[in-house]
PDB file of C-alpha atoms in Angstrom:
ATOM      1  CA  MET A  38     -38.564  -9.450 -13.725  1.00  0.00           C
ATOM      2  CA  ASP A  39     -37.284  -6.346 -16.290  1.00  0.00           C
ATOM      3  CA  PHE A  40     -34.128  -7.407 -17.396  1.00  0.00           C
ATOM      4  CA  GLN A  41     -33.378  -4.224 -18.549  1.00  0.00           C
ATOM      5  CA  LYS A  42     -33.779  -2.794 -15.059  1.00  0.00           C
ATOM      6  CA  LEU A  43     -31.135  -5.700 -13.519  1.00  0.00           C
ATOM      7  CA  ILE A  44     -28.671  -5.131 -16.284  1.00  0.00           C
ATOM      8  CA  GLN A  45     -28.545  -1.363 -15.429  1.00  0.00           C
ATOM      9  CA  THR A  46     -28.291  -2.029 -11.558  1.00  0.00           C
ATOM     10  CA  VAL A  47     -25.467  -4.288 -12.068  1.00  0.00           C
ATOM     11  CA  LEU A  48     -23.463  -2.104 -14.275  1.00  0.00           C
ATOM     12  CA  VAL A  49     -24.269   0.719 -11.620  1.00  0.00           C
ATOM     13  CA  TYR A  50     -23.331  -1.337  -9.072  1.00  0.00           C
ATOM     14  CA  ALA A  51     -20.204  -3.442 -10.276  1.00  0.00           C
ATOM     15  CA  LEU A  52     -17.452  -1.185 -10.077  1.00  0.00           C
ATOM     16  CA  PRO A  53     -18.304  -0.302  -6.291  1.00  0.00           C
ATOM     17  CA  VAL A  54     -19.020  -3.667  -4.925  1.00  0.00           C
ATOM     18  CA  ILE A  55     -15.558  -5.073  -6.675  1.00  0.00           C
ATOM     19  CA  PHE A  56     -13.398  -2.479  -5.165  1.00  0.00           C
ATOM     20  CA  ALA A  57     -15.379  -2.397  -1.964  1.00  0.00           C
ATOM     21  CA  ILE A  58     -14.958  -6.169  -1.505  1.00  0.00           C
ATOM     22  CA  THR A  59     -11.046  -6.067  -2.789  1.00  0.00           C
ATOM     23  CA  VAL A  60      -9.821  -3.368  -0.579  1.00  0.00           C
ATOM     24  CA  HIS A  61     -11.958  -4.635   2.590  1.00  0.00           C
ATOM     25  CA  GLU A  62     -10.068  -8.402   1.997  1.00  0.00           C
ATOM     26  CA  THR A  63      -6.782  -6.519   1.162  1.00  0.00           C
ATOM     27  CA  ALA A  64      -6.889  -4.193   4.224  1.00  0.00           C
ATOM     28  CA  HIS A  65      -7.409  -7.580   6.386  1.00  0.00           C
ATOM     29  CA  GLY A  66      -4.433  -9.079   5.060  1.00  0.00           C
ATOM     30  CA  TYR A  67      -2.077  -5.727   5.035  1.00  0.00           C
ATOM     31  CA  MET A  68      -2.830  -5.079   8.583  1.00  0.00           C
ATOM     32  CA  ALA A  69      -2.235  -8.925   9.350  1.00  0.00           C
ATOM     33  CA  ARG A  70       1.004  -8.588   7.584  1.00  0.00           C
ATOM     34  CA  ARG A  71       1.943  -5.260   9.376  1.00  0.00           C
ATOM     35  CA  LEU A  72       1.412  -7.108  12.874  1.00  0.00           C
ATOM     36  CA  GLY A  73       3.637 -10.101  12.092  1.00  0.00           C
ATOM     37  CA  ASP A  74       1.593 -12.834   9.847  1.00  0.00           C
ATOM     38  CA  ASN A  75       2.535 -13.073   6.429  1.00  0.00           C
ATOM     39  CA  THR A  76      -0.018 -16.099   5.937  1.00  0.00           C
ATOM     40  CA  ALA A  77      -2.317 -13.738   3.206  1.00  0.00           C
ATOM     41  CA  TYR A  78       0.826 -12.465   1.438  1.00  0.00           C
ATOM     42  CA  MET A  79       2.241 -16.227   1.235  1.00  0.00           C
ATOM     43  CA  LEU A  80      -0.872 -17.557  -0.279  1.00  0.00           C
ATOM     44  CA  GLY A  81      -1.067 -14.223  -3.002  1.00  0.00           C
ATOM     45  CA  ARG A  82      -4.123 -12.762  -1.215  1.00  0.00           C
ATOM     46  CA  LEU A  83      -2.263  -9.284  -0.559  1.00  0.00           C
ATOM     47  CA  THR A  84      -3.443  -8.176  -3.761  1.00  0.00           C
ATOM     48  CA  LEU A  85      -6.002  -5.666  -5.240  1.00  0.00           C
ATOM     49  CA  ASN A  86      -6.957  -7.923  -7.784  1.00  0.00           C
ATOM     50  CA  PRO A  87     -10.659  -9.123  -7.289  1.00  0.00           C
ATOM     51  CA  ILE A  88     -10.462 -12.845  -8.856  1.00  0.00           C
ATOM     52  CA  LYS A  89      -8.797 -13.364  -5.732  1.00  0.00           C
ATOM     53  CA  HIS A  90     -11.113 -12.475  -3.375  1.00  0.00           C
ATOM     54  CA  ILE A  91     -14.229 -13.562  -5.159  1.00  0.00           C
ATOM     55  CA  ASP A  92     -16.182 -16.589  -3.585  1.00  0.00           C
ATOM     56  CA  PRO A  93     -18.312 -18.201  -6.914  1.00  0.00           C
ATOM     57  CA  VAL A  94     -21.211 -18.935  -4.173  1.00  0.00           C
ATOM     58  CA  GLY A  95     -21.188 -15.643  -2.067  1.00  0.00           C
ATOM     59  CA  THR A  96     -19.901 -13.453  -3.874  1.00  0.00           C
ATOM     60  CA  ILE A  97     -21.829 -14.384  -7.462  1.00  0.00           C
ATOM     61  CA  LEU A  98     -24.277 -17.161  -6.778  1.00  0.00           C
ATOM     62  CA  MET A  99     -26.000 -16.054  -3.867  1.00  0.00           C
ATOM     63  CA  PRO A 100     -26.694 -12.502  -4.448  1.00  0.00           C
ATOM     64  CA  VAL A 101     -28.286 -13.354  -7.807  1.00  0.00           C
ATOM     65  CA  LEU A 102     -30.214 -15.929  -6.581  1.00  0.00           C
ATOM     66  CA  LEU A 103     -31.675 -13.725  -4.075  1.00  0.00           C
ATOM     67  CA  TYR A 104     -32.022 -10.911  -6.227  1.00  0.00           C
ATOM     68  CA  PHE A 105     -34.620 -13.159  -8.309  1.00  0.00           C
ATOM     69  CA  ALA A 106     -36.085 -14.681  -5.523  1.00  0.00           C
ATOM     70  CA  THR A 107     -36.939 -11.653  -3.516  1.00  0.00           C
ATOM     71  CA  SER A 108     -37.080  -9.324  -6.989  1.00  0.00           C
ATOM     72  CA  GLY A 109     -34.208  -7.335  -5.512  1.00  0.00           C
ATOM     73  CA  ALA A 110     -35.408  -6.516  -2.026  1.00  0.00           C
ATOM     74  CA  PHE A 111     -33.331  -8.426  -0.250  1.00  0.00           C
ATOM     75  CA  LEU A 112     -29.383  -9.158  -0.824  1.00  0.00           C
ATOM     76  CA  PHE A 113     -26.736 -10.696   0.632  1.00  0.00           C
ATOM     77  CA  GLY A 114     -23.408 -11.980  -0.217  1.00  0.00           C
ATOM     78  CA  TYR A 115     -19.616 -12.513   1.075  1.00  0.00           C
ATOM     79  CA  ALA A 116     -16.268 -12.374  -0.252  1.00  0.00           C
ATOM     80  CA  LYS A 117     -13.526 -15.228   0.135  1.00  0.00           C
ATOM     81  CA  PRO A 118     -12.168 -14.425   3.701  1.00  0.00           C
ATOM     82  CA  VAL A 119      -8.334 -13.295   4.022  1.00  0.00           C
ATOM     83  CA  PRO A 120      -6.504 -16.362   5.815  1.00  0.00           C
ATOM     84  CA  VAL A 121      -4.961 -14.959   9.161  1.00  0.00           C
ATOM     85  CA  ASN A 122      -3.085 -17.050  11.445  1.00  0.00           C
ATOM     86  CA  PHE A 123      -3.938 -15.284  14.825  1.00  0.00           C
ATOM     87  CA  GLY A 124      -1.355 -16.796  16.605  1.00  0.00           C
ATOM     88  CA  HIS A 125       1.677 -15.587  14.242  1.00  0.00           C
ATOM     89  CA  LEU A 126       0.870 -11.829  15.523  1.00  0.00           C
ATOM     90  CA  ARG A 127       2.912 -10.370  17.728  1.00  0.00           C
ATOM     91  CA  ARG A 128       0.123  -9.494  20.406  1.00  0.00           C
ATOM     92  CA  PRO A 129      -2.737 -11.980  19.281  1.00  0.00           C
ATOM     93  CA  ARG A 130      -5.686 -10.564  21.247  1.00  0.00           C
ATOM     94  CA  ARG A 131      -5.214  -6.689  20.520  1.00  0.00           C
ATOM     95  CA  ASP A 132      -4.046  -7.364  17.162  1.00  0.00           C
ATOM     96  CA  MET A 133      -6.495  -9.427  16.275  1.00  0.00           C
ATOM     97  CA  VAL A 134      -9.085  -6.489  17.001  1.00  0.00           C
ATOM     98  CA  LEU A 135      -6.996  -4.448  14.892  1.00  0.00           C
ATOM     99  CA  VAL A 136      -6.916  -6.825  11.870  1.00  0.00           C
ATOM    100  CA  ALA A 137     -10.547  -7.120  12.124  1.00  0.00           C
ATOM    101  CA  LEU A 138     -11.280  -3.442  12.018  1.00  0.00           C
ATOM    102  CA  ALA A 139      -9.091  -3.024   9.044  1.00  0.00           C
ATOM    103  CA  GLY A 140     -11.449  -4.258   6.491  1.00  0.00           C
ATOM    104  CA  PRO A 141     -14.756  -2.008   7.852  1.00  0.00           C
ATOM    105  CA  LEU A 142     -12.301   1.216   8.165  1.00  0.00           C
ATOM    106  CA  SER A 143     -11.519   0.275   4.558  1.00  0.00           C
ATOM    107  CA  ASN A 144     -15.038   0.560   3.692  1.00  0.00           C
ATOM    108  CA  PHE A 145     -15.741   3.940   5.595  1.00  0.00           C
ATOM    109  CA  LEU A 146     -13.057   5.406   3.745  1.00  0.00           C
ATOM    110  CA  GLN A 147     -14.155   4.354   0.429  1.00  0.00           C
ATOM    111  CA  ALA A 148     -17.290   5.830   1.165  1.00  0.00           C
ATOM    112  CA  ILE A 149     -15.897   9.199   2.160  1.00  0.00           C
ATOM    113  CA  LEU A 150     -13.924   8.706  -1.237  1.00  0.00           C
ATOM    114  CA  TRP A 151     -17.313   8.314  -3.454  1.00  0.00           C
ATOM    115  CA  ALA A 152     -18.478  11.175  -1.688  1.00  0.00           C
ATOM    116  CA  LEU A 153     -15.865  13.338  -2.911  1.00  0.00           C
ATOM    117  CA  VAL A 154     -16.310  12.030  -6.280  1.00  0.00           C
ATOM    118  CA  LEU A 155     -20.163  12.849  -6.235  1.00  0.00           C
ATOM    119  CA  VAL A 156     -19.530  16.043  -5.103  1.00  0.00           C
ATOM    120  CA  GLY A 157     -16.556  16.478  -7.577  1.00  0.00           C
ATOM    121  CA  LEU A 158     -19.469  15.408 -10.604  1.00  0.00           C
ATOM    122  CA  VAL A 159     -21.835  17.916  -9.126  1.00  0.00           C
ATOM    123  CA  ALA A 160     -19.494  20.581  -9.072  1.00  0.00           C
ATOM    124  CA  ALA A 161     -18.105  19.846 -12.371  1.00  0.00           C
ATOM    125  CA  GLY A 162     -21.919  19.700 -14.062  1.00  0.00           C
ATOM    126  CA  VAL A 163     -21.892  16.558 -15.079  1.00  0.00           C
ATOM    127  CA  GLN A 164     -25.373  15.451 -16.038  1.00  0.00           C
ATOM    128  CA  GLU A 165     -24.843  11.837 -17.128  1.00  0.00           C
ATOM    129  CA  ARG A 166     -26.863  10.131 -14.716  1.00  0.00           C
ATOM    130  CA  PHE A 167     -24.790   6.477 -14.876  1.00  0.00           C
ATOM    131  CA  PHE A 168     -21.708   8.252 -12.949  1.00  0.00           C
ATOM    132  CA  ILE A 169     -23.850  10.136 -10.390  1.00  0.00           C
ATOM    133  CA  GLU A 170     -25.743   6.970  -9.824  1.00  0.00           C
ATOM    134  CA  MET A 171     -22.598   4.890  -9.458  1.00  0.00           C
ATOM    135  CA  ALA A 172     -21.062   7.330  -6.944  1.00  0.00           C
ATOM    136  CA  ARG A 173     -24.268   7.329  -4.565  1.00  0.00           C
ATOM    137  CA  ALA A 174     -24.056   3.092  -5.037  1.00  0.00           C
ATOM    138  CA  GLY A 175     -20.195   3.425  -4.044  1.00  0.00           C
ATOM    139  CA  ILE A 176     -21.062   5.400  -0.596  1.00  0.00           C
ATOM    140  CA  LEU A 177     -24.264   2.899  -0.296  1.00  0.00           C
ATOM    141  CA  VAL A 178     -22.265  -0.104  -0.957  1.00  0.00           C
ATOM    142  CA  ASN A 179     -19.713   0.708   1.396  1.00  0.00           C
ATOM    143  CA  LEU A 180     -21.693   1.962   4.220  1.00  0.00           C
ATOM    144  CA  VAL A 181     -23.533  -1.159   4.175  1.00  0.00           C
ATOM    145  CA  MET A 182     -20.228  -3.274   4.023  1.00  0.00           C
ATOM    146  CA  TRP A 183     -18.954  -1.174   6.998  1.00  0.00           C
ATOM    147  CA  ALA A 184     -22.004  -1.349   9.190  1.00  0.00           C
ATOM    148  CA  PHE A 185     -22.712  -5.239   8.664  1.00  0.00           C
ATOM    149  CA  ASN A 186     -19.096  -6.371   9.150  1.00  0.00           C
ATOM    150  CA  LEU A 187     -19.296  -4.571  12.509  1.00  0.00           C
ATOM    151  CA  PHE A 188     -22.344  -6.686  13.877  1.00  0.00           C
ATOM    152  CA  PRO A 189     -20.860  -8.254  16.893  1.00  0.00           C
ATOM    153  CA  LEU A 190     -21.262 -11.854  16.312  1.00  0.00           C
ATOM    154  CA  PRO A 191     -18.468 -14.056  14.399  1.00  0.00           C
ATOM    155  CA  PRO A 192     -17.428 -14.920  12.028  1.00  0.00           C
ATOM    156  CA  LEU A 193     -18.307 -11.244  11.023  1.00  0.00           C
ATOM    157  CA  ASP A 194     -15.691  -8.612  12.092  1.00  0.00           C
ATOM    158  CA  GLY A 195     -17.321  -7.349  14.673  1.00  0.00           C
ATOM    159  CA  GLY A 196     -17.499 -10.624  16.078  1.00  0.00           C
ATOM    160  CA  ARG A 197     -13.897 -10.851  16.321  1.00  0.00           C
ATOM    161  CA  VAL A 198     -13.361  -7.471  17.882  1.00  0.00           C
ATOM    162  CA  LEU A 199     -15.372  -8.293  20.454  1.00  0.00           C
ATOM    163  CA  ALA A 200     -14.059 -11.457  21.113  1.00  0.00           C
ATOM    164  CA  GLY A 201     -10.790  -9.526  21.398  1.00  0.00           C
ATOM    165  CA  LEU A 202     -12.297  -7.073  24.169  1.00  0.00           C
ATOM    166  CA  LEU A 203     -14.039  -9.930  25.953  1.00  0.00           C
ATOM    167  CA  PRO A 204     -12.261 -11.408  28.962  1.00  0.00           C
ATOM    168  CA  TRP A 205     -10.758 -14.932  28.210  1.00  0.00           C
ATOM    169  CA  LYS A 206     -13.736 -16.976  29.379  1.00  0.00           C
ATOM    170  CA  GLN A 207     -16.698 -15.001  27.774  1.00  0.00           C
ATOM    171  CA  SER A 208     -14.351 -14.991  24.272  1.00  0.00           C
ATOM    172  CA  GLN A 209     -14.132 -18.466  24.281  1.00  0.00           C
ATOM    173  CA  TRP A 210     -17.980 -19.050  24.892  1.00  0.00           C
ATOM    174  CA  LEU A 211     -18.339 -16.578  21.642  1.00  0.00           C
ATOM    175  CA  ALA A 212     -15.925 -18.755  19.682  1.00  0.00           C
ATOM    176  CA  ARG A 213     -18.122 -21.774  20.148  1.00  0.00           C
ATOM    177  CA  ILE A 214     -20.507 -19.953  18.616  1.00  0.00           C
ATOM    178  CA  GLU A 215     -18.805 -19.005  15.305  1.00  0.00           C
ATOM    179  CA  PRO A 216     -19.452 -22.493  13.290  1.00  0.00           C
ATOM    180  CA  TYR A 217     -23.115 -21.549  13.344  1.00  0.00           C
ATOM    181  CA  GLY A 218     -22.531 -17.844  13.312  1.00  0.00           C
ATOM    182  CA  PHE A 219     -23.433 -17.452   9.911  1.00  0.00           C
ATOM    183  CA  PHE A 220     -26.573 -19.205   9.793  1.00  0.00           C
ATOM    184  CA  ILE A 221     -27.384 -17.096  13.168  1.00  0.00           C
ATOM    185  CA  VAL A 222     -26.499 -13.808  11.398  1.00  0.00           C
ATOM    186  CA  LEU A 223     -28.742 -14.843   8.243  1.00  0.00           C
ATOM    187  CA  GLY A 224     -31.677 -16.041  10.214  1.00  0.00           C
ATOM    188  CA  LEU A 225     -31.459 -12.182  11.779  1.00  0.00           C
ATOM    189  CA  VAL A 226     -30.984 -10.368   8.598  1.00  0.00           C
ATOM    190  CA  VAL A 227     -34.294 -12.340   6.849  1.00  0.00           C
ATOM    191  CA  ALA A 228     -35.902 -11.599  10.551  1.00  0.00           C
ATOM    192  CA  GLY A 229     -35.469  -7.978   9.836  1.00  0.00           C
ATOM    193  CA  ILE A 230     -33.742  -7.520  13.111  1.00  0.00           C
ATOM    194  CA  VAL A 231     -30.206  -6.826  11.999  1.00  0.00           C
ATOM    195  CA  GLY A 232     -31.440  -4.265   9.160  1.00  0.00           C
ATOM    196  CA  THR A 233     -33.974  -2.222  11.741  1.00  0.00           C
ATOM    197  CA  TYR A 234     -31.705  -2.401  14.874  1.00  0.00           C
ATOM    198  CA  TRP A 235     -28.034  -2.311  13.517  1.00  0.00           C
ATOM    199  CA  LEU A 236     -27.927  -1.345   9.861  1.00  0.00           C
ATOM    200  CA  MET A 237     -30.222   1.611   9.644  1.00  0.00           C
ATOM    201  CA  PRO A 238     -28.815   3.383  12.796  1.00  0.00           C
ATOM    202  CA  LEU A 239     -25.357   3.151  11.851  1.00  0.00           C
ATOM    203  CA  MET A 240     -25.648   3.742   8.317  1.00  0.00           C
ATOM    204  CA  SER A 241     -27.610   7.170   9.320  1.00  0.00           C
ATOM    205  CA  ALA A 242     -24.550   7.931  11.714  1.00  0.00           C
ATOM    206  CA  GLY A 243     -22.176   7.051   8.754  1.00  0.00           C
ATOM    207  CA  TYR A 244     -24.356   9.371   6.261  1.00  0.00           C
ATOM    208  CA  GLY A 245     -24.191  11.734   9.003  1.00  0.00           C
ATOM    209  CA  ALA A 246     -20.769  11.822   9.844  1.00  0.00           C
ATOM    210  CA  ILE A 247     -19.559  11.787   5.910  1.00  0.00           C
ATOM    211  CA  ASN A 248     -22.003  14.775   5.153  1.00  0.00           C
ATOM    212  CA  LEU A 249     -20.217  16.714   8.212  1.00  0.00           C
ATOM    213  CA  LEU A 250     -16.614  15.850   6.890  1.00  0.00           C
ATOM    214  CA  ILE A 251     -17.256  16.981   3.410  1.00  0.00           C
ATOM    215  CA  ALA A 252     -19.538  20.099   4.309  1.00  0.00           C
ATOM    216  CA  PRO A 253     -16.582  22.429   4.282  1.00  0.00           C
ATOM    217  CA  LEU A 254     -15.728  21.189   0.648  1.00  0.00           C
ATOM    218  CA  THR A 255     -19.471  21.690  -0.404  1.00  0.00           C
ATOM    219  CA  ALA A 256     -19.532  25.108   0.744  1.00  0.00           C
ATOM    220  CA  LEU A 257     -16.405  26.009  -0.890  1.00  0.00           C
ATOM    221  CA  LEU A 258     -17.956  24.948  -4.042  1.00  0.00           C
ATOM    222  CA  ARG A 259     -21.148  26.822  -3.917  1.00  0.00           C
TER     223      ARG A 259
END
C-alpha cells in the first residue's frame, strides 16, 4: 500500500466529502422543517457542523477498511441519517418525497458549484495540481452521492421517493424491505449491478447536464 498516495488522496477528497455529506443531511432536515417537522432542528442536526453528521462506522471506519481491503478499488460509506418524523409533515406522502429529494438535489447543485470552481481555476491560469484535483473530486463525489442515493430501494433516498409515489399497498410492501435494504444494496454494489446499470448511466447523464449548463461560461472565458 502506497501510504504517500493514500495521504494525498485523503487530502484531495477530504473537503469535498465533508461538504457533500454535511450539506446533504442538512438539506433533508431543512426541507423537513419547512414542511412541518422540527425533529432534526430540535436535535441539533440542522447544522453545517460536519461532526454532527459523521457516523464513526459508516463515515470513517467502513471506507478506510474497504480502501485497504480492495486497494482503493471499491469504497462505500454513509453519514448519520437526519431524523424525520413523517407524521409531523403537513402532507406526509407528498412531503416525504420532497424531503428525500432534498439531499440528492443538494449534491447535484454542489457538483455544479465545483465545476464552476474548476472553470474559474483554469481560467485564472492556476497550475497547482492539488486545487485542480480537489475541484474534480468535488464534482465526482457529489455526482456519486446524487446518483447512488437516488437508487430506488430503502433506506436510500430513492427508496423513499418510490414509496411516496407508489399506491399505498405497494408502498407498504416496500417498507417491509427497509430493514434488509442496506444489505441488499451493499450486495448489489459488490456484484457490480448498481455501478453498471445505475451509477454509470446516471453519472454520465449528470456530467453531460453539467457540461451543458456551464458551456456558456466556458465559451465566454475562451
